[in-house]
Amino acid sequence: MPLVLLGVIGGALLLCACGGAGVGALVFLGRKDTPQPPIEQPIAKDGPIEKPPIDPAFDKRNPPPWNNGIKDNRDKIKQPPPPADPLKTVKGATTRFLIDGKASMVKDIVFAPQAQGIGVMYWESGVQFKKYFDYWDYKTPKRLARIDLGNEGQGMCLSPKGTRFLLYRNFPAGLSIWSLPDGQQIIKDWNPYARPPGQPFKANAPELTWAWYLDEERMLTLSRNGQFDVWNMAQRQVVASNPAPQKSTFLTASGFSRAPQNFALSPDCRYLALANGDGFDIFEAATARKISLTETFALQGRVGTAWSACFSRDGAMLASYLNLQINGKSEEHLAVWDTATGKKRHQFKIIGRPDLAGPMCWIGQRHLMMFDGNVFKGAIFSLADGKLHRYCQGVNPGDHFARQGPDDRIWYQSGTGINVQAQILAVDLPDNVLIQEPVLNPAQLPDWFFSPNGITRMRPAGGI
């Protein structure tokens, strides 16, 4: 992937990484050598961050209804959907509720994997570059917290039990953290790899590129050079660390999809995979212990760009969509490895789909959902036959899929129009339809439209 120099800011290089599929990310080079404890004191309190409650009583602080001037569709969503047309309807939604964000303004959807919580980032209607984050109990459904983000943040995640909200900013790099039970910000703009004032820039110095909560107390921070550290945030100390590899590596996240590209954390937060130039190194995330190395591609060719990587729900398998240079030609392949041993289980060549170089997620053990760079569209890939089976898209501009759901359903955001409130929906994958209606022409995949009522074969008239 070529790097284009855009300029120098504050003594650091600003580069742009560009790929053949049109996916790029801004890279800000220049950080320090070793991690230090957070220098920011918790906001609104002194001393160490208190251990969050295991089961926070969010229901004691339910924000009032708010729709920011958006046309209210609550009367429509409370009504049952119209009778299904068996020729058009593939699967009805099994979860369906209205949120406050405008349908065309939703930018990201994340989950608290050990809670029934979902977080949504969206632009405020009518105010340029103003963002909010809402946290919902999706089974109730009930909005539990709202965070005013201003114009901050490119990536976000929730702690497994949903007591902490983490916002990542890439320029300048920094992490901000909120306690969701009370909505209070506890850390602002912390960079564990910040270069101290006056220290000269060093090649391959650590640079913050992503972070996750492993549980309600421990956070994993990741450097672009492959170093990662596990922090006890209550004590603000490093409890495990893995140094950058001797062989140069370059870990990247996409600014368009707000998601990692060539690294991944398993849904149960147990395993971490980092690209090594010929596949992935796999670690036990909490201890930084390396457990396996994926089987090499050296007998076939050379690995170019890894567009995406993701673990299966149980963490037993790792999949990656990557570029291989074989006999001087560039090819796109999807590979699947066994996590514990690194042995390759599957490898398939995928032809003519540069639009699917965004994130991926597993749906059960047999299917993968491959997204475009903005997570607006996608396609369902079957490991049973190594083929793409359906092209998936929303019914309105800006309809957005979730990168990784908390179960084996497909989660997405849609609306009955562009300028109305958005809905969050989930549908079970109708894999029986994939068998009953096989693809005859791989160059022309059948379309599935993800509508406000579920999956249809035809785009609903009028966008609803």
Short mmCIF file of C-alpha atoms in Angstrom, two decimals:
data_model
loop_
_atom_site.label_atom_id
_atom_site.label_comp_id
_atom_site.label_asym_id
_atom_site.label_seq_id
_atom_site.Cartn_x
_atom_site.Cartn_y
_atom_site.Cartn_z
CA MET A 1 0.00 0.00 0.00
CA PRO A 2 1.73 3.28 -1.04
CA LEU A 3 2.07 6.20 1.42
CA VAL A 4 1.63 9.77 0.27
CA LEU A 5 3.23 12.58 2.29
CA LEU A 6 0.68 15.28 3.05
CA GLY A 7 2.77 17.50 5.30
CA VAL A 8 4.53 17.98 8.62
CA ILE A 9 2.66 19.07 11.74
CA GLY A 10 4.44 19.75 15.01
CA GLY A 11 7.54 17.89 13.87
CA ALA A 12 5.58 14.77 12.92
CA LEU A 13 4.79 13.33 9.52
CA LEU A 14 1.22 13.23 8.23
CA LEU A 15 0.84 10.43 5.68
CA CYS A 16 -2.07 8.98 3.72
CA ALA A 17 -2.24 5.23 3.05
CA CYS A 18 -4.00 4.46 -0.23
CA GLY A 19 -5.03 1.09 -1.62
CA GLY A 20 -6.29 -0.10 -4.95
CA ALA A 21 -9.80 -0.48 -3.56
CA GLY A 22 -9.97 3.18 -2.67
CA VAL A 23 -9.67 2.61 1.07
CA GLY A 24 -7.36 4.93 2.91
CA ALA A 25 -6.51 6.18 6.37
CA LEU A 26 -4.63 9.18 7.69
CA VAL A 27 -1.52 8.24 9.63
CA PHE A 28 0.13 10.57 12.16
CA LEU A 29 3.68 9.41 12.90
CA GLY A 30 5.59 10.38 16.01
CA ARG A 31 5.11 9.04 19.56
CA LYS A 32 7.30 7.97 22.50
CA ASP A 33 9.04 4.68 23.24
CA THR A 34 7.47 3.22 26.38
CA PRO A 35 3.94 3.47 27.80
CA GLN A 36 3.32 5.55 30.90
CA PRO A 37 0.32 5.59 33.24
CA PRO A 38 -2.43 8.02 32.25
CA ILE A 39 -1.47 11.58 33.16
CA GLU A 40 -5.07 12.81 33.05
CA GLN A 41 -6.85 12.85 36.40
CA PRO A 42 -10.42 11.58 36.41
CA ILE A 43 -12.88 14.36 35.70
CA ALA A 44 -15.19 15.40 38.55
CA LYS A 45 -13.35 13.19 41.08
CA ASP A 46 -9.85 12.70 42.48
CA GLY A 47 -7.87 9.55 43.04
CA PRO A 48 -8.11 6.19 41.29
CA ILE A 49 -11.07 5.32 39.14
CA GLU A 50 -13.52 3.36 41.22
CA LYS A 51 -14.46 -0.17 40.24
CA PRO A 52 -17.72 0.04 38.28
CA PRO A 53 -20.74 -1.88 39.51
CA ILE A 54 -21.29 -5.21 37.79
CA ASP A 55 -24.97 -4.58 37.21
CA PRO A 56 -25.42 -0.77 37.01
CA ALA A 57 -28.87 0.57 37.77
CA PHE A 58 -29.21 2.58 34.58
CA ASP A 59 -32.99 2.65 35.01
CA LYS A 60 -32.64 5.23 37.77
CA ARG A 61 -31.47 7.77 35.23
CA ASN A 62 -33.63 7.51 32.14
CA PRO A 63 -33.22 10.61 29.92
CA PRO A 64 -36.42 12.33 28.80
CA PRO A 65 -37.75 11.78 25.25
CA TRP A 66 -35.90 13.86 22.68
CA ASN A 67 -36.05 13.89 18.91
CA ASN A 68 -34.25 17.14 18.02
CA GLY A 69 -36.94 18.34 15.63
CA ILE A 70 -37.04 15.09 13.64
CA LYS A 71 -40.38 13.92 12.34
CA ASP A 72 -41.77 11.52 14.93
CA ASN A 73 -42.70 8.07 13.61
CA ARG A 74 -43.50 6.44 16.94
CA ASP A 75 -47.11 5.85 15.98
CA LYS A 76 -45.95 3.87 12.94
CA ILE A 77 -43.31 1.79 14.66
CA LYS A 78 -45.69 0.76 17.45
CA GLN A 79 -48.01 -0.68 14.87
CA PRO A 80 -47.30 -4.18 13.54
CA PRO A 81 -45.80 -4.31 10.05
CA PRO A 82 -48.12 -5.02 7.14
CA PRO A 83 -48.75 -8.66 6.18
CA ALA A 84 -45.70 -10.21 4.57
CA ASP A 85 -45.71 -10.85 0.84
CA PRO A 86 -44.09 -14.30 0.52
CA LEU A 87 -42.72 -13.38 -2.92
CA LYS A 88 -40.93 -10.31 -1.56
CA THR A 89 -40.34 -10.91 2.14
CA VAL A 90 -37.34 -13.08 3.04
CA LYS A 91 -37.26 -12.60 6.83
CA GLY A 92 -38.96 -10.28 9.28
CA ALA A 93 -37.04 -8.37 11.93
CA THR A 94 -36.81 -10.04 15.33
CA THR A 95 -35.66 -6.85 17.06
CA ARG A 96 -37.01 -3.47 16.00
CA PHE A 97 -37.06 -0.18 17.93
CA LEU A 98 -36.87 3.54 17.27
CA ILE A 99 -33.91 5.73 18.28
CA ASP A 100 -33.60 9.52 18.43
CA GLY A 101 -31.04 9.93 15.66
CA LYS A 102 -32.03 10.90 12.16
CA ALA A 103 -32.05 7.96 9.73
CA SER A 104 -29.41 9.42 7.41
CA MET A 105 -27.15 10.57 10.26
CA VAL A 106 -26.21 7.31 12.01
CA LYS A 107 -22.46 6.74 11.75
CA ASP A 108 -21.66 3.72 13.88
CA ILE A 109 -23.22 0.89 15.90
CA VAL A 110 -21.39 -1.02 18.66
CA PHE A 111 -22.37 -3.50 21.38
CA ALA A 112 -21.65 -4.42 24.98
CA PRO A 113 -21.11 -8.16 24.32
CA GLN A 114 -21.96 -9.34 27.85
CA ALA A 115 -25.00 -7.11 28.24
CA GLN A 116 -28.11 -6.48 26.18
CA GLY A 117 -26.67 -3.08 25.29
CA ILE A 118 -26.20 -1.31 21.98
CA GLY A 119 -24.48 2.02 21.35
CA VAL A 120 -25.22 4.34 18.44
CA MET A 121 -23.16 7.32 17.24
CA TYR A 122 -24.98 9.86 15.07
CA TRP A 123 -24.80 13.45 13.86
CA GLU A 124 -27.22 15.95 15.30
CA SER A 125 -29.84 17.04 12.78
CA GLY A 126 -29.28 20.55 11.45
CA VAL A 127 -26.00 21.17 13.29
CA GLN A 128 -22.86 20.46 11.33
CA PHE A 129 -20.26 18.17 12.95
CA LYS A 130 -22.15 17.74 16.23
CA LYS A 131 -22.16 14.12 17.46
CA TYR A 132 -24.02 12.18 20.11
CA PHE A 133 -23.67 8.68 21.50
CA ASP A 134 -26.75 6.92 22.88
CA TYR A 135 -26.64 3.68 24.84
CA TRP A 136 -29.74 1.45 24.74
CA ASP A 137 -31.04 -1.68 26.35
CA TYR A 138 -32.19 -3.28 23.10
CA LYS A 139 -34.50 -5.83 24.72
CA THR A 140 -36.61 -3.32 26.63
CA PRO A 141 -35.99 -1.09 24.53
CA LYS A 142 -34.90 1.79 26.72
CA ARG A 143 -32.32 4.52 26.30
CA LEU A 144 -29.99 4.37 29.29
CA ALA A 145 -27.45 7.13 28.64
CA ARG A 146 -26.53 9.92 26.24
CA ILE A 147 -23.05 11.39 25.72
CA ASP A 148 -22.48 14.71 23.93
CA LEU A 149 -19.34 14.11 21.83
CA GLY A 150 -19.04 17.53 20.22
CA ASN A 151 -17.03 16.85 17.08
CA GLU A 152 -14.72 14.28 18.64
CA GLY A 153 -13.92 10.69 17.84
CA GLN A 154 -13.32 8.31 14.95
CA GLY A 155 -13.72 4.95 16.71
CA MET A 156 -15.58 3.73 19.75
CA CYS A 157 -16.26 0.67 21.88
CA LEU A 158 -18.14 -0.40 24.99
CA SER A 159 -16.85 -2.43 27.91
CA PRO A 160 -18.26 -5.98 27.93
CA LYS A 161 -20.89 -5.23 30.60
CA GLY A 162 -21.64 -1.76 29.25
CA THR A 163 -20.40 0.34 32.19
CA ARG A 164 -17.71 2.17 30.20
CA PHE A 165 -17.79 4.00 26.86
CA LEU A 166 -14.44 4.49 25.09
CA LEU A 167 -13.93 7.01 22.29
CA TYR A 168 -10.80 6.95 20.11
CA ARG A 169 -9.52 10.02 18.28
CA ASN A 170 -6.77 9.66 15.70
CA PHE A 171 -5.62 13.24 15.12
CA PRO A 172 -4.14 14.05 17.52
CA ALA A 173 -4.32 10.55 18.96
CA GLY A 174 -6.13 10.22 22.26
CA LEU A 175 -8.69 8.25 24.27
CA SER A 176 -11.64 9.60 26.24
CA ILE A 177 -13.70 7.49 28.65
CA TRP A 178 -17.15 7.93 30.19
CA SER A 179 -18.88 6.07 33.02
CA LEU A 180 -22.28 5.14 31.56
CA PRO A 181 -24.12 4.56 34.86
CA ASP A 182 -23.82 8.28 35.67
CA GLY A 183 -22.83 9.74 32.28
CA GLN A 184 -19.67 11.34 33.71
CA GLN A 185 -16.44 11.66 31.75
CA ILE A 186 -13.57 10.15 33.75
CA ILE A 187 -10.61 10.43 31.34
CA LYS A 188 -10.09 12.95 28.54
CA ASP A 189 -7.61 12.85 25.64
CA TRP A 190 -5.25 10.28 27.15
CA ASN A 191 -2.47 9.00 24.89
CA PRO A 192 -0.47 6.19 26.54
CA TYR A 193 2.19 6.50 23.83
CA ALA A 194 2.54 10.27 23.74
CA ARG A 195 6.06 11.55 23.08
CA PRO A 196 7.23 13.80 25.94
CA PRO A 197 7.91 17.44 25.01
CA GLY A 198 11.41 17.90 23.67
CA GLN A 199 12.03 14.22 22.92
CA PRO A 200 13.13 13.78 19.31
CA PHE A 201 11.14 11.60 16.93
CA LYS A 202 12.41 8.04 16.59
CA ALA A 203 11.63 5.66 13.76
CA ASN A 204 9.20 2.88 14.68
CA ALA A 205 8.29 4.64 17.92
CA PRO A 206 4.96 3.50 19.41
CA GLU A 207 1.89 5.40 18.23
CA LEU A 208 -1.63 4.90 19.52
CA THR A 209 -3.86 3.28 16.90
CA TRP A 210 -6.71 1.57 18.83
CA ALA A 211 -7.97 0.45 22.25
CA TRP A 212 -10.53 -1.95 23.75
CA TYR A 213 -11.90 -2.76 27.19
CA LEU A 214 -11.18 -6.43 27.98
CA ASP A 215 -13.46 -6.28 31.02
CA GLU A 216 -14.82 -3.49 33.25
CA GLU A 217 -11.35 -2.75 34.70
CA ARG A 218 -8.73 -3.77 32.11
CA MET A 219 -8.05 -1.93 28.87
CA LEU A 220 -5.83 -2.99 25.96
CA THR A 221 -4.05 -0.21 24.05
CA LEU A 222 -2.43 -0.93 20.70
CA SER A 223 0.43 0.83 18.93
CA ARG A 224 0.83 1.05 15.18
CA ASN A 225 4.21 -0.72 15.41
CA GLY A 226 2.71 -3.85 17.00
CA GLN A 227 3.35 -3.08 20.66
CA PHE A 228 0.34 -3.53 22.92
CA ASP A 229 -0.24 -3.05 26.64
CA VAL A 230 -2.91 -4.14 29.12
CA TRP A 231 -3.83 -1.60 31.78
CA ASN A 232 -5.56 -1.96 35.11
CA MET A 233 -7.54 1.26 34.87
CA ALA A 234 -8.59 1.25 38.55
CA GLN A 235 -4.91 1.38 39.55
CA ARG A 236 -3.76 2.98 36.29
CA GLN A 237 -0.90 0.52 35.84
CA VAL A 238 0.36 -1.71 33.03
CA VAL A 239 -0.24 -5.36 33.99
CA ALA A 240 0.89 -7.03 30.75
CA SER A 241 2.82 -5.88 27.70
CA ASN A 242 4.07 -7.14 24.36
CA PRO A 243 6.91 -5.24 22.67
CA ALA A 244 6.92 -4.29 19.02
CA PRO A 245 8.24 -7.11 16.83
CA GLN A 246 11.76 -6.83 15.43
CA LYS A 247 10.38 -7.14 11.92
CA SER A 248 8.69 -3.88 11.03
CA THR A 249 4.89 -3.97 10.97
CA PHE A 250 2.23 -1.35 10.35
CA LEU A 251 -1.19 -1.77 12.00
CA THR A 252 -3.97 0.36 10.56
CA ALA A 253 -7.59 1.28 11.20
CA SER A 254 -9.95 2.69 8.58
CA GLY A 255 -11.15 6.23 9.11
CA PHE A 256 -14.14 5.52 6.85
CA SER A 257 -15.56 2.46 8.60
CA ARG A 258 -14.14 3.46 12.03
CA ALA A 259 -12.89 -0.10 12.40
CA PRO A 260 -9.59 -2.03 12.57
CA GLN A 261 -8.20 -3.40 9.31
CA ASN A 262 -5.27 -5.74 9.93
CA PHE A 263 -5.84 -6.54 13.61
CA ALA A 264 -8.76 -7.93 15.59
CA LEU A 265 -10.00 -8.76 19.09
CA SER A 266 -12.25 -11.78 19.58
CA PRO A 267 -15.87 -11.11 20.70
CA ASP A 268 -15.14 -12.67 24.11
CA CYS A 269 -12.06 -10.39 24.43
CA ARG A 270 -9.83 -13.45 24.88
CA TYR A 271 -7.71 -13.38 21.70
CA LEU A 272 -5.87 -10.64 19.82
CA ALA A 273 -4.64 -11.04 16.23
CA LEU A 274 -1.98 -8.73 14.76
CA ALA A 275 -0.84 -8.75 11.12
CA ASN A 276 2.81 -9.72 10.70
CA GLY A 277 3.28 -9.31 6.94
CA ASP A 278 2.64 -13.00 6.20
CA GLY A 279 -0.58 -13.62 8.13
CA PHE A 280 -1.17 -13.01 11.83
CA ASP A 281 0.35 -13.48 15.26
CA ILE A 282 -2.32 -14.54 17.76
CA PHE A 283 -2.05 -13.66 21.45
CA GLU A 284 -3.93 -14.25 24.65
CA ALA A 285 -5.04 -10.65 25.05
CA ALA A 286 -5.08 -10.32 28.86
CA THR A 287 -1.59 -11.81 29.38
CA ALA A 288 0.10 -10.75 26.09
CA ARG A 289 1.21 -14.39 25.67
CA LYS A 290 1.64 -15.48 22.06
CA ILE A 291 -0.27 -18.70 21.39
CA SER A 292 0.01 -19.28 17.65
CA LEU A 293 1.24 -18.07 14.27
CA THR A 294 -0.99 -18.48 11.23
CA GLU A 295 0.14 -20.76 8.45
CA THR A 296 2.36 -18.97 5.93
CA PHE A 297 1.51 -17.90 2.37
CA ALA A 298 5.16 -18.09 1.30
CA LEU A 299 4.64 -21.10 -0.99
CA GLN A 300 1.97 -19.19 -2.93
CA GLY A 301 3.22 -15.64 -2.99
CA ARG A 302 3.56 -12.53 -0.87
CA VAL A 303 0.90 -10.89 1.31
CA GLY A 304 0.16 -7.32 0.31
CA THR A 305 -2.68 -5.63 2.21
CA ALA A 306 -4.93 -7.24 4.81
CA TRP A 307 -8.22 -5.40 4.33
CA SER A 308 -10.00 -6.90 7.33
CA ALA A 309 -9.81 -9.54 10.05
CA CYS A 310 -12.33 -10.98 12.51
CA PHE A 311 -12.71 -13.83 14.98
CA SER A 312 -15.69 -16.16 15.11
CA ARG A 313 -18.05 -15.72 18.05
CA ASP A 314 -16.39 -18.46 20.10
CA GLY A 315 -12.91 -17.24 19.13
CA ALA A 316 -12.00 -20.61 17.59
CA MET A 317 -11.43 -19.26 14.06
CA LEU A 318 -9.83 -16.16 12.55
CA ALA A 319 -10.79 -14.92 9.08
CA SER A 320 -9.09 -12.29 6.93
CA TYR A 321 -9.75 -10.74 3.52
CA LEU A 322 -6.35 -9.93 2.09
CA ASN A 323 -4.34 -9.24 -1.03
CA LEU A 324 -1.78 -11.74 -2.37
CA GLN A 325 0.94 -11.04 -4.91
CA ILE A 326 1.22 -14.29 -6.91
CA ASN A 327 3.58 -14.53 -9.90
CA GLY A 328 3.52 -10.77 -10.30
CA LYS A 329 -0.29 -10.57 -10.23
CA SER A 330 -2.51 -9.16 -7.50
CA GLU A 331 -5.32 -11.38 -6.20
CA GLU A 332 -7.86 -11.03 -3.37
CA HIS A 333 -8.27 -14.03 -1.09
CA LEU A 334 -10.31 -14.90 1.99
CA ALA A 335 -8.49 -17.14 4.46
CA VAL A 336 -9.64 -18.82 7.69
CA TRP A 337 -7.29 -20.23 10.34
CA ASP A 338 -7.68 -22.23 13.53
CA THR A 339 -6.93 -19.87 16.43
CA ALA A 340 -5.22 -22.37 18.72
CA THR A 341 -2.87 -23.90 16.12
CA GLY A 342 -2.69 -21.34 13.29
CA LYS A 343 -3.51 -24.09 10.80
CA LYS A 344 -5.33 -22.89 7.69
CA ARG A 345 -8.89 -24.24 7.38
CA HIS A 346 -10.05 -22.42 4.24
CA GLN A 347 -8.68 -20.25 1.47
CA PHE A 348 -10.79 -18.90 -1.39
CA LYS A 349 -9.97 -16.59 -4.27
CA ILE A 350 -12.51 -13.77 -4.64
CA ILE A 351 -12.69 -12.13 -8.06
CA GLY A 352 -13.91 -8.65 -8.91
CA ARG A 353 -15.09 -7.39 -5.52
CA PRO A 354 -12.85 -4.47 -4.49
CA ASP A 355 -15.97 -2.84 -3.01
CA LEU A 356 -15.94 -5.37 -0.13
CA ALA A 357 -12.62 -4.25 1.34
CA GLY A 358 -14.25 -3.03 4.55
CA PRO A 359 -14.81 -4.82 7.89
CA MET A 360 -16.09 -8.39 8.19
CA CYS A 361 -18.11 -10.27 10.78
CA TRP A 362 -19.14 -13.88 11.30
CA ILE A 363 -22.76 -15.07 11.12
CA GLY A 364 -22.72 -18.48 12.76
CA GLN A 365 -19.95 -20.91 11.82
CA ARG A 366 -20.60 -21.11 8.06
CA HIS A 367 -21.08 -17.53 6.84
CA LEU A 368 -19.25 -14.22 6.82
CA MET A 369 -20.69 -10.77 6.15
CA MET A 370 -18.23 -8.70 4.08
CA PHE A 371 -18.88 -4.94 4.08
CA ASP A 372 -17.85 -2.01 1.94
CA GLY A 373 -15.52 0.65 3.33
CA ASN A 374 -18.35 2.65 4.92
CA VAL A 375 -20.42 -0.34 6.19
CA PHE A 376 -23.35 0.83 4.03
CA LYS A 377 -23.44 -2.32 1.89
CA GLY A 378 -22.19 -5.88 2.09
CA ALA A 379 -22.31 -9.42 0.80
CA ILE A 380 -22.83 -12.82 2.43
CA PHE A 381 -20.02 -15.32 1.89
CA SER A 382 -20.46 -19.06 2.49
CA LEU A 383 -17.57 -21.16 3.70
CA ALA A 384 -19.44 -24.27 2.55
CA ASP A 385 -18.77 -23.57 -1.14
CA GLY A 386 -16.43 -20.56 -1.09
CA LYS A 387 -18.90 -18.27 -2.88
CA LEU A 388 -20.67 -14.96 -2.36
CA HIS A 389 -24.42 -15.63 -2.20
CA ARG A 390 -26.26 -12.34 -1.66
CA TYR A 391 -25.56 -8.65 -2.07
CA CYS A 392 -26.98 -6.72 0.92
CA GLN A 393 -27.96 -3.07 1.05
CA GLY A 394 -30.30 -0.69 2.82
CA VAL A 395 -33.29 1.02 1.30
CA ASN A 396 -32.29 4.63 2.03
CA PRO A 397 -29.05 6.59 1.60
CA GLY A 398 -27.06 6.27 4.82
CA ASP A 399 -28.63 3.04 6.08
CA HIS A 400 -25.86 1.49 8.14
CA PHE A 401 -24.90 -2.07 9.19
CA ALA A 402 -23.30 -3.03 12.49
CA ARG A 403 -19.74 -4.31 12.22
CA GLN A 404 -20.19 -7.12 14.75
CA GLY A 405 -23.41 -8.06 16.53
CA PRO A 406 -23.76 -9.72 19.95
CA ASP A 407 -25.33 -12.84 18.43
CA ASP A 408 -25.67 -14.57 15.08
CA ARG A 409 -28.19 -12.08 13.73
CA ILE A 410 -27.56 -9.30 11.21
CA TRP A 411 -27.93 -5.88 12.88
CA TYR A 412 -28.53 -2.67 10.96
CA GLN A 413 -30.07 0.79 11.05
CA SER A 414 -32.83 1.84 8.69
CA GLY A 415 -35.70 4.30 8.46
CA THR A 416 -39.03 4.84 6.76
CA GLY A 417 -37.40 7.77 4.97
CA ILE A 418 -34.33 9.99 5.05
CA ASN A 419 -35.53 12.80 7.32
CA VAL A 420 -37.24 10.70 10.00
CA GLN A 421 -36.07 8.89 13.09
CA ALA A 422 -33.89 5.85 12.54
CA GLN A 423 -34.68 2.35 13.67
CA ILE A 424 -32.33 -0.34 14.96
CA LEU A 425 -33.19 -3.80 13.68
CA ALA A 426 -31.88 -7.36 13.81
CA VAL A 427 -32.79 -10.32 11.60
CA ASP A 428 -31.82 -13.98 11.69
CA LEU A 429 -29.86 -15.09 8.65
CA PRO A 430 -32.26 -17.13 6.47
CA ASP A 431 -29.55 -19.54 5.38
CA ASN A 432 -32.19 -22.00 4.16
CA VAL A 433 -33.00 -19.47 1.44
CA LEU A 434 -29.37 -19.52 0.32
CA ILE A 435 -29.71 -23.26 -0.23
CA GLN A 436 -33.14 -23.12 -1.85
CA GLU A 437 -32.23 -20.20 -4.12
CA PRO A 438 -28.64 -20.83 -5.25
CA VAL A 439 -26.67 -18.22 -7.19
CA LEU A 440 -26.56 -19.05 -10.89
CA ASN A 441 -24.38 -16.14 -12.02
CA PRO A 442 -21.69 -15.04 -9.51
CA ALA A 443 -21.20 -11.84 -11.50
CA GLN A 444 -24.80 -10.82 -10.78
CA LEU A 445 -25.60 -11.57 -7.15
CA PRO A 446 -29.25 -11.39 -6.06
CA ASP A 447 -30.05 -8.37 -3.87
CA TRP A 448 -31.38 -8.47 -0.34
CA PHE A 449 -32.76 -5.14 0.87
CA PHE A 450 -32.64 -4.54 4.62
CA SER A 451 -35.77 -2.51 5.26
CA PRO A 452 -37.54 -1.15 8.36
CA ASN A 453 -39.50 -4.41 8.55
CA GLY A 454 -36.79 -6.94 7.69
CA ILE A 455 -35.20 -8.46 4.58
CA THR A 456 -36.99 -8.14 1.24
CA ARG A 457 -36.07 -9.24 -2.28
CA MET A 458 -37.26 -5.97 -3.80
CA ARG A 459 -36.63 -2.42 -2.66
CA PRO A 460 -39.79 -1.30 -0.79
CA ALA A 461 -41.77 1.31 -2.70
CA GLY A 462 -41.09 4.80 -1.42
CA GLY A 463 -38.20 3.64 0.75
CA ILE A 464 -40.42 1.94 3.33
#
